[in-house]
Amino acid sequence: MNARSLSRRSFLQNLSAGSLALTLGRARLAAQSAPPARKLGVALFGLGNYSTGELGPALRETRLCRLAGVVSGSAEKAKRWAREYGFPERNCYHYENFDRIADNPDIDILYIVTPPGLHCENVVRAAKTGKHIICEKPMAVTVAECDQMIAACRDAGVQLAIGYRMHYDPSHRELVRLQREKDFGELTGLSGGHGFRVRSRIWRLTQKLGGGGPLMDVGIYVVNAACLAAGAAPLAVTAREEPKTNPELFAEVEETLHWTMEFPGGASCAGVTSYARNLNAFRAEGAQGWIELQPAFSYRGVRVTTSRGPFDFVGPNQQALQMDDFADCILTGRRTPVPGELGRRDMQIIRAIYEAARTGKRVEL
Ligand code: NAD
């Protein structure tokens, strides 16, 4: 598509005809056609905020899968979910007995939604049930854990996907298209920030369960978007932590962190993440234009502006698309576009950024 001919209509047409068709095409086609004889059963593992506020409701919108069970530390809560979502109480498990899911034909997918410090042990044990797995971001807290998780799923012959919902948002697919088609010419620079305010002691402030601070939790979105927009992983990173304004609350993790990622071809990304500031933006500059996303990483309402004008569109339900795409992968034998290897790559980058912040040195990947 010619850069100058971009109009709102062609932009939208292009979104649906081009970039979306790639990753989303199959899921979308499958989702638009008649539903399968049996929707795949998903069991949510961990019924905290994300499961309650987003994943459960999204599973009411999916065409290829449905909520069929839960794993929770609270039997009462699990039963409440069974009533609300209409699945049998026999599909309620707790953290001690969920291995029995191996014998439950209602459940095809286990979706791990616990704190990152638990992802490795949860996924390694879940893989033994023989069910396919989605694991929330960040994949784990170390690269070695990611390796264990990938190996466990490979040995069990199950697919492992990471809950990278933004890969299913049209705005981020547009970043991929621009990178591929060079609509704005060669990439010259990237920048992005993601952060929110944390005021109380939660697992996100601990090394044990969070594995780090805002970089692990939300800065990862900037890392991921930059790699999508650059079409590659960075060659090297530098980083610097801002002095803490609340050293007591942020005793174990960074409060605000700035970093750069150097990409092949010369473009670099300036990133910032924080638990003391609201940040939610991403920008990619090309030799002949730019695209800006603000908010860039929200569940809905991601807004896109380009050097040719603003474009608003109603985004689809990211989580429903993400889960339907994974279901389609299982039904068709296709490999997920967001596999454990992608989660591992991001963990490698994040760990390099932490090392750069700690040592003050440029760290090559
Ligand atoms: P949360 O604290 O609200 O929920 C965590 C769940 O894990 C709870 O049900 C809790 O009971 C359970 N849990 C089990 N063992 C636990 C333990 N030892 N300590 C603490 N909790 C334990 O957290 P959340 O916001 O739902 O986040 C869960 C995961 O989902 C994280 O990996 C997070 O990064 C991810 N997440 C992803 C998105 C996204 O947009 N993709 C958004 C929010 C959270």
mmCIF file of N, CA, C and O in Angstrom, residues 149-185:
data_model
loop_
_atom_site.group_PDB
_atom_site.id
_atom_site.type_symbol
_atom_site.label_atom_id
_atom_site.label_comp_id
_atom_site.label_asym_id
_atom_site.label_seq_id
_atom_site.Cartn_x
_atom_site.Cartn_y
_atom_site.Cartn_z
ATOM 1 N N MET A 149 10.006 -24.972 31.633
ATOM 2 C CA MET A 149 8.589 -24.997 31.235
ATOM 3 C C MET A 149 8.444 -25.469 29.791
ATOM 4 O O MET A 149 7.567 -26.275 29.470
ATOM 5 N N ILE A 150 9.326 -24.968 28.930
ATOM 6 C CA ILE A 150 9.283 -25.373 27.514
ATOM 7 C C ILE A 150 9.558 -26.876 27.405
ATOM 8 O O ILE A 150 8.869 -27.603 26.695
ATOM 9 N N ALA A 151 10.563 -27.333 28.156
ATOM 10 C CA ALA A 151 10.921 -28.757 28.105
ATOM 11 C C ALA A 151 9.774 -29.627 28.625
ATOM 12 O O ALA A 151 9.444 -30.669 28.043
ATOM 13 N N ALA A 152 9.142 -29.185 29.723
ATOM 14 C CA ALA A 152 8.045 -29.979 30.309
ATOM 15 C C ALA A 152 6.896 -30.106 29.312
ATOM 16 O O ALA A 152 6.301 -31.187 29.169
ATOM 17 N N CYS A 153 6.578 -29.033 28.617
ATOM 18 C CA CYS A 153 5.457 -29.076 27.659
ATOM 19 C C CYS A 153 5.841 -29.899 26.433
ATOM 20 O O CYS A 153 5.014 -30.645 25.894
ATOM 21 N N ARG A 154 7.094 -29.769 26.005
ATOM 22 C CA ARG A 154 7.544 -30.577 24.861
ATOM 23 C C ARG A 154 7.479 -32.055 25.226
ATOM 24 O O ARG A 154 6.942 -32.877 24.461
ATOM 25 N N ASP A 155 7.977 -32.409 26.398
ATOM 26 C CA ASP A 155 7.985 -33.818 26.817
ATOM 27 C C ASP A 155 6.564 -34.377 26.933
ATOM 28 O O ASP A 155 6.327 -35.551 26.671
ATOM 29 N N ALA A 156 5.631 -33.516 27.342
ATOM 30 C CA ALA A 156 4.242 -33.974 27.508
ATOM 31 C C ALA A 156 3.471 -33.931 26.193
ATOM 32 O O ALA A 156 2.327 -34.383 26.136
ATOM 33 N N GLY A 157 4.081 -33.351 25.167
ATOM 34 C CA GLY A 157 3.408 -33.269 23.858
ATOM 35 C C GLY A 157 2.240 -32.290 23.863
ATOM 36 O O GLY A 157 1.250 -32.493 23.157
ATOM 37 N N VAL A 158 2.353 -31.213 24.681
ATOM 38 C CA VAL A 158 1.271 -30.219 24.725
ATOM 39 C C VAL A 158 1.800 -28.867 24.255
ATOM 40 O O VAL A 158 2.997 -28.591 24.339
ATOM 41 N N GLN A 159 0.892 -28.034 23.755
ATOM 42 C CA GLN A 159 1.291 -26.681 23.335
ATOM 43 C C GLN A 159 1.344 -25.758 24.543
ATOM 44 O O GLN A 159 0.526 -25.879 25.473
ATOM 45 N N LEU A 160 2.293 -24.828 24.497
ATOM 46 C CA LEU A 160 2.422 -23.810 25.546
ATOM 47 C C LEU A 160 2.358 -22.433 24.895
ATOM 48 O O LEU A 160 3.178 -22.119 24.029
ATOM 49 N N ALA A 161 1.366 -21.644 25.302
ATOM 50 C CA ALA A 161 1.253 -20.263 24.794
ATOM 51 C C ALA A 161 1.387 -19.296 25.966
ATOM 52 O O ALA A 161 1.059 -19.629 27.106
ATOM 53 N N ILE A 162 1.878 -18.090 25.680
ATOM 54 C CA ILE A 162 1.956 -17.044 26.707
ATOM 55 C C ILE A 162 0.784 -16.080 26.477
ATOM 56 O O ILE A 162 0.392 -15.833 25.337
ATOM 57 N N GLY A 163 0.247 -15.546 27.563
ATOM 58 C CA GLY A 163 -0.955 -14.706 27.463
ATOM 59 C C GLY A 163 -0.692 -13.319 26.906
ATOM 60 O O GLY A 163 -1.069 -12.313 27.526
ATOM 61 N N TYR A 164 -0.066 -13.270 25.721
ATOM 62 C CA TYR A 164 0.272 -11.986 25.102
ATOM 63 C C TYR A 164 -0.931 -11.465 24.312
ATOM 64 O O TYR A 164 -0.984 -11.563 23.094
ATOM 65 N N ARG A 165 -1.869 -10.848 25.053
ATOM 66 C CA ARG A 165 -3.127 -10.409 24.421
ATOM 67 C C ARG A 165 -2.911 -9.329 23.365
ATOM 68 O O ARG A 165 -3.682 -9.221 22.411
ATOM 69 N N MET A 166 -1.882 -8.479 23.534
ATOM 70 C CA MET A 166 -1.696 -7.376 22.586
ATOM 71 C C MET A 166 -1.388 -7.864 21.176
ATOM 72 O O MET A 166 -1.620 -7.143 20.215
ATOM 73 N N HIS A 167 -0.869 -9.076 21.061
ATOM 74 C CA HIS A 167 -0.598 -9.617 19.716
ATOM 75 C C HIS A 167 -1.889 -9.748 18.923
ATOM 76 O O HIS A 167 -1.867 -9.902 17.713
ATOM 77 N N TYR A 168 -3.017 -9.708 19.634
ATOM 78 C CA TYR A 168 -4.317 -9.893 18.982
ATOM 79 C C TYR A 168 -5.083 -8.592 18.823
ATOM 80 O O TYR A 168 -6.213 -8.601 18.355
ATOM 81 N N ASP A 169 -4.460 -7.485 19.216
ATOM 82 C CA ASP A 169 -5.125 -6.190 19.061
ATOM 83 C C ASP A 169 -4.750 -5.610 17.697
ATOM 84 O O ASP A 169 -3.578 -5.636 17.300
ATOM 85 N N PRO A 170 -5.740 -5.057 16.965
ATOM 86 C CA PRO A 170 -5.439 -4.520 15.623
ATOM 87 C C PRO A 170 -4.330 -3.475 15.623
ATOM 88 O O PRO A 170 -3.569 -3.375 14.656
ATOM 89 N N SER A 171 -4.212 -2.702 16.698
ATOM 90 C CA SER A 171 -3.182 -1.656 16.728
ATOM 91 C C SER A 171 -1.782 -2.272 16.678
ATOM 92 O O SER A 171 -0.894 -1.778 15.982
ATOM 93 N N HIS A 172 -1.597 -3.368 17.393
ATOM 94 C CA HIS A 172 -0.269 -3.992 17.409
ATOM 95 C C HIS A 172 -0.030 -4.812 16.140
ATOM 96 O O HIS A 172 1.106 -4.937 15.689
ATOM 97 N N ARG A 173 -1.117 -5.308 15.547
ATOM 98 C CA ARG A 173 -0.959 -5.967 14.240
ATOM 99 C C ARG A 173 -0.529 -4.934 13.207
ATOM 100 O O ARG A 173 0.195 -5.237 12.261
ATOM 101 N N GLU A 174 -1.010 -3.695 13.400
ATOM 102 C CA GLU A 174 -0.625 -2.625 12.479
ATOM 103 C C GLU A 174 0.871 -2.319 12.615
ATOM 104 O O GLU A 174 1.540 -2.030 11.618
ATOM 105 N N LEU A 175 1.401 -2.402 13.818
ATOM 106 C CA LEU A 175 2.851 -2.214 13.995
ATOM 107 C C LEU A 175 3.604 -3.268 13.193
ATOM 108 O O LEU A 175 4.616 -2.983 12.547
ATOM 109 N N VAL A 176 3.084 -4.489 13.226
ATOM 110 C CA VAL A 176 3.727 -5.582 12.492
ATOM 111 C C VAL A 176 3.658 -5.309 10.985
ATOM 112 O O VAL A 176 4.645 -5.471 10.261
ATOM 113 N N ARG A 177 2.476 -4.864 10.533
ATOM 114 C CA ARG A 177 2.316 -4.603 9.095
ATOM 115 C C ARG A 177 3.257 -3.483 8.634
ATOM 116 O O ARG A 177 3.912 -3.592 7.591
ATOM 117 N N LEU A 178 3.329 -2.420 9.434
ATOM 118 C CA LEU A 178 4.198 -1.302 9.047
ATOM 119 C C LEU A 178 5.646 -1.757 8.949
ATOM 120 O O LEU A 178 6.385 -1.367 8.058
ATOM 121 N N GLN A 179 6.031 -2.603 9.893
ATOM 122 C CA GLN A 179 7.408 -3.113 9.878
ATOM 123 C C GLN A 179 7.634 -3.939 8.619
ATOM 124 O O GLN A 179 8.649 -3.805 7.943
ATOM 125 N N ARG A 180 6.648 -4.760 8.282
ATOM 126 C CA ARG A 180 6.830 -5.663 7.149
ATOM 127 C C ARG A 180 6.790 -4.914 5.819
ATOM 128 O O ARG A 180 7.598 -5.141 4.939
ATOM 129 N N GLU A 181 5.822 -4.000 5.706
ATOM 130 C CA GLU A 181 5.617 -3.334 4.415
ATOM 131 C C GLU A 181 6.379 -2.019 4.287
ATOM 132 O O GLU A 181 6.354 -1.381 3.236
ATOM 133 N N LYS A 182 7.015 -1.582 5.344
ATOM 134 C CA LYS A 182 7.821 -0.347 5.336
ATOM 135 C C LYS A 182 7.006 0.840 4.834
ATOM 136 O O LYS A 182 7.507 1.676 4.078
ATOM 137 N N ASP A 183 5.757 0.926 5.227
ATOM 138 C CA ASP A 183 4.872 2.031 4.853
ATOM 139 C C ASP A 183 5.465 3.380 5.238
ATOM 140 O O ASP A 183 5.275 4.362 4.548
ATOM 141 N N PHE A 184 6.123 3.430 6.360
ATOM 142 C CA PHE A 184 6.735 4.670 6.835
ATOM 143 C C PHE A 184 8.243 4.651 6.605
ATOM 144 O O PHE A 184 8.992 5.357 7.266
ATOM 145 N N GLY A 185 8.675 3.836 5.674
ATOM 146 C CA GLY A 185 10.110 3.752 5.390
ATOM 147 C C GLY A 185 10.841 2.968 6.464
ATOM 148 O O GLY A 185 10.227 2.304 7.313
#
